[in-house]
């Protein structure tokens, strides 16, 4: 949804938000596949490659879109879907952060949660 809304509104932030979700799913699938077999060490290189390619692909798409916007080739429009996604994502992320902090579970955003 974020990628479609970002494409309609020419919004690098929305496109990046949607692509980031895809990268997270691909990364989780690659790591799950790595540990699904008998020898996870042998599959580690493939999992790392999938994760790295996903992140570099995301960086490339966002960078190209940012350059097009910065140079004036494209100009972002207002996006009601983007506003709703941001309004829902912030409290959702905050509540997950608080929940994980109470459980003592370390997360990638643990340092942000403590601020």
PDB file of C-alpha atoms in Angstrom:
ATOM      1  CA  UNK A   1       0.000   0.000   0.000  1.00  0.00           C
ATOM      2  CA  UNK A   2       2.811   2.399   0.895  1.00  0.00           C
ATOM      3  CA  UNK A   3       4.645   1.774  -2.368  1.00  0.00           C
ATOM      4  CA  UNK A   4       1.512   2.411  -4.439  1.00  0.00           C
ATOM      5  CA  UNK A   5       0.646   5.535  -2.456  1.00  0.00           C
ATOM      6  CA  UNK A   6       4.246   6.731  -2.719  1.00  0.00           C
ATOM      7  CA  UNK A   7       4.254   6.214  -6.474  1.00  0.00           C
ATOM      8  CA  UNK A   8       1.023   8.170  -6.893  1.00  0.00           C
ATOM      9  CA  UNK A   9       2.264  11.007  -4.673  1.00  0.00           C
ATOM     10  CA  UNK A  10       5.886  10.842  -5.917  1.00  0.00           C
ATOM     11  CA  UNK A  11       6.935  10.456  -2.289  1.00  0.00           C
ATOM     12  CA  UNK A  12      10.395   9.021  -1.643  1.00  0.00           C
ATOM     13  CA  UNK A  13       9.524   8.589   2.025  1.00  0.00           C
ATOM     14  CA  UNK A  14       6.446   6.476   1.299  1.00  0.00           C
ATOM     15  CA  UNK A  15       8.193   4.369  -1.313  1.00  0.00           C
ATOM     16  CA  UNK A  16      11.080   3.813   1.078  1.00  0.00           C
ATOM     17  CA  UNK A  17       8.678   2.913   3.870  1.00  0.00           C
ATOM     18  CA  UNK A  18       7.016   0.270   1.702  1.00  0.00           C
ATOM     19  CA  UNK A  19      10.285  -1.096   0.350  1.00  0.00           C
ATOM     20  CA  UNK A  20      11.688  -1.265   3.877  1.00  0.00           C
ATOM     21  CA  UNK A  21       8.820  -3.558   4.833  1.00  0.00           C
ATOM     22  CA  UNK A  22       9.636  -5.813   1.890  1.00  0.00           C
ATOM     23  CA  UNK A  23      13.328  -5.851   2.874  1.00  0.00           C
ATOM     24  CA  UNK A  24      12.402  -6.826   6.435  1.00  0.00           C
ATOM     25  CA  UNK A  25      10.277  -9.733   5.203  1.00  0.00           C
ATOM     26  CA  UNK A  26      12.982 -10.897   2.761  1.00  0.00           C
ATOM     27  CA  UNK A  27      15.614 -10.682   5.487  1.00  0.00           C
ATOM     28  CA  UNK A  28      13.489 -12.654   7.946  1.00  0.00           C
ATOM     29  CA  UNK A  29      12.785 -15.280   5.291  1.00  0.00           C
ATOM     30  CA  UNK A  30      16.485 -15.567   4.429  1.00  0.00           C
ATOM     31  CA  UNK A  31      17.456 -16.046   8.071  1.00  0.00           C
ATOM     32  CA  UNK A  32      14.620 -18.531   8.625  1.00  0.00           C
ATOM     33  CA  UNK A  33      15.773 -20.479   5.565  1.00  0.00           C
ATOM     34  CA  UNK A  34      19.324 -20.418   6.886  1.00  0.00           C
ATOM     35  CA  UNK A  35      18.336 -22.074  10.157  1.00  0.00           C
ATOM     36  CA  UNK A  36      15.812 -24.463   8.588  1.00  0.00           C
ATOM     37  CA  UNK A  37      18.515 -26.812   7.354  1.00  0.00           C
ATOM     38  CA  UNK A  38      20.936 -29.085   9.131  1.00  0.00           C
ATOM     39  CA  UNK A  39      24.006 -26.902   8.633  1.00  0.00           C
ATOM     40  CA  UNK A  40      23.158 -23.209   9.198  1.00  0.00           C
ATOM     41  CA  UNK A  41      26.789 -22.139   8.796  1.00  0.00           C
ATOM     42  CA  UNK A  42      26.821 -23.434   5.237  1.00  0.00           C
ATOM     43  CA  UNK A  43      23.722 -21.377   4.383  1.00  0.00           C
ATOM     44  CA  UNK A  44      24.910 -18.220   6.146  1.00  0.00           C
ATOM     45  CA  UNK A  45      26.628 -16.780   3.086  1.00  0.00           C
ATOM     46  CA  UNK A  46      23.457 -17.069   0.986  1.00  0.00           C
ATOM     47  CA  UNK A  47      21.342 -15.507   3.733  1.00  0.00           C
ATOM     48  CA  UNK A  48      23.783 -12.622   4.117  1.00  0.00           C
ATOM     49  CA  UNK A  49      23.827 -12.109   0.346  1.00  0.00           C
ATOM     50  CA  UNK A  50      20.006 -11.935   0.175  1.00  0.00           C
ATOM     51  CA  UNK A  51      19.898  -9.434   3.036  1.00  0.00           C
ATOM     52  CA  UNK A  52      22.704  -7.303   1.551  1.00  0.00           C
ATOM     53  CA  UNK A  53      21.176  -7.234  -1.943  1.00  0.00           C
ATOM     54  CA  UNK A  54      17.813  -6.261  -0.457  1.00  0.00           C
ATOM     55  CA  UNK A  55      19.312  -3.342   1.477  1.00  0.00           C
ATOM     56  CA  UNK A  56      21.400  -2.144  -1.464  1.00  0.00           C
ATOM     57  CA  UNK A  57      18.336  -2.361  -3.711  1.00  0.00           C
ATOM     58  CA  UNK A  58      16.363  -0.259  -1.239  1.00  0.00           C
ATOM     59  CA  UNK A  59      19.197   2.281  -1.037  1.00  0.00           C
ATOM     60  CA  UNK A  60      19.420   2.475  -4.831  1.00  0.00           C
ATOM     61  CA  UNK A  61      15.688   3.023  -5.350  1.00  0.00           C
ATOM     62  CA  UNK A  62      15.452   5.667  -2.625  1.00  0.00           C
ATOM     63  CA  UNK A  63      18.616   7.407  -3.851  1.00  0.00           C
ATOM     64  CA  UNK A  64      17.437   7.589  -7.466  1.00  0.00           C
ATOM     65  CA  UNK A  65      14.026   8.836  -6.382  1.00  0.00           C
ATOM     66  CA  UNK A  66      15.612  11.430  -4.102  1.00  0.00           C
ATOM     67  CA  UNK A  67      17.863  12.692  -6.911  1.00  0.00           C
ATOM     68  CA  UNK A  68      14.877  12.962  -9.272  1.00  0.00           C
ATOM     69  CA  UNK A  69      12.960  14.926  -6.654  1.00  0.00           C
ATOM     70  CA  UNK A  70      15.943  17.129  -5.738  1.00  0.00           C
ATOM     71  CA  UNK A  71      16.679  18.001  -9.351  1.00  0.00           C
ATOM     72  CA  UNK A  72      13.058  18.926  -9.993  1.00  0.00           C
ATOM     73  CA  UNK A  73      12.293  16.094 -12.413  1.00  0.00           C
ATOM     74  CA  UNK A  74       9.589  14.942  -9.997  1.00  0.00           C
ATOM     75  CA  UNK A  75       7.835  16.859  -7.283  1.00  0.00           C
ATOM     76  CA  UNK A  76       6.101  15.209  -4.336  1.00  0.00           C
ATOM     77  CA  UNK A  77       2.368  15.630  -3.860  1.00  0.00           C
ATOM     78  CA  UNK A  78       0.318  15.452  -0.671  1.00  0.00           C
ATOM     79  CA  UNK A  79      -0.793  11.938   0.148  1.00  0.00           C
ATOM     80  CA  UNK A  80      -3.702  11.216   2.487  1.00  0.00           C
ATOM     81  CA  UNK A  81      -2.585   7.566   2.606  1.00  0.00           C
ATOM     82  CA  UNK A  82       0.896   8.687   3.655  1.00  0.00           C
ATOM     83  CA  UNK A  83      -0.508  10.860   6.412  1.00  0.00           C
ATOM     84  CA  UNK A  84      -2.623   7.963   7.701  1.00  0.00           C
ATOM     85  CA  UNK A  85       0.328   5.551   7.533  1.00  0.00           C
ATOM     86  CA  UNK A  86       2.503   7.954   9.502  1.00  0.00           C
ATOM     87  CA  UNK A  87      -0.258   8.603  12.031  1.00  0.00           C
ATOM     88  CA  UNK A  88      -0.756   4.862  12.601  1.00  0.00           C
ATOM     89  CA  UNK A  89       2.926   3.854  12.473  1.00  0.00           C
ATOM     90  CA  UNK A  90       4.155   6.205  15.185  1.00  0.00           C
ATOM     91  CA  UNK A  91       1.849   4.999  17.987  1.00  0.00           C
ATOM     92  CA  UNK A  92       2.197   1.398  16.784  1.00  0.00           C
ATOM     93  CA  UNK A  93       5.991   1.567  16.928  1.00  0.00           C
ATOM     94  CA  UNK A  94       5.898   3.313  20.290  1.00  0.00           C
ATOM     95  CA  UNK A  95       3.593   0.697  21.795  1.00  0.00           C
ATOM     96  CA  UNK A  96       5.779  -2.140  20.472  1.00  0.00           C
ATOM     97  CA  UNK A  97       8.819  -0.424  21.905  1.00  0.00           C
ATOM     98  CA  UNK A  98       7.190  -0.029  25.309  1.00  0.00           C
ATOM     99  CA  UNK A  99       6.010  -3.650  25.277  1.00  0.00           C
ATOM    100  CA  UNK A 100       9.433  -4.973  24.367  1.00  0.00           C
ATOM    101  CA  UNK A 101      11.065  -2.796  27.009  1.00  0.00           C
ATOM    102  CA  UNK A 102       8.765  -4.194  29.695  1.00  0.00           C
ATOM    103  CA  UNK A 103       9.597  -7.735  28.615  1.00  0.00           C
ATOM    104  CA  UNK A 104      13.277  -6.938  28.556  1.00  0.00           C
ATOM    105  CA  UNK A 105      13.521  -8.125  24.977  1.00  0.00           C
ATOM    106  CA  UNK A 106      16.297  -6.371  23.063  1.00  0.00           C
ATOM    107  CA  UNK A 107      15.172  -4.973  19.725  1.00  0.00           C
ATOM    108  CA  UNK A 108      16.993  -3.038  17.008  1.00  0.00           C
ATOM    109  CA  UNK A 109      15.269   0.073  18.360  1.00  0.00           C
ATOM    110  CA  UNK A 110      16.095  -0.651  22.019  1.00  0.00           C
ATOM    111  CA  UNK A 111      18.373   2.377  22.329  1.00  0.00           C
ATOM    112  CA  UNK A 112      15.655   4.587  20.842  1.00  0.00           C
ATOM    113  CA  UNK A 113      13.075   3.157  23.252  1.00  0.00           C
ATOM    114  CA  UNK A 114      15.099   4.184  26.294  1.00  0.00           C
ATOM    115  CA  UNK A 115      15.248   7.843  25.255  1.00  0.00           C
TER     116      UNK A 115
END
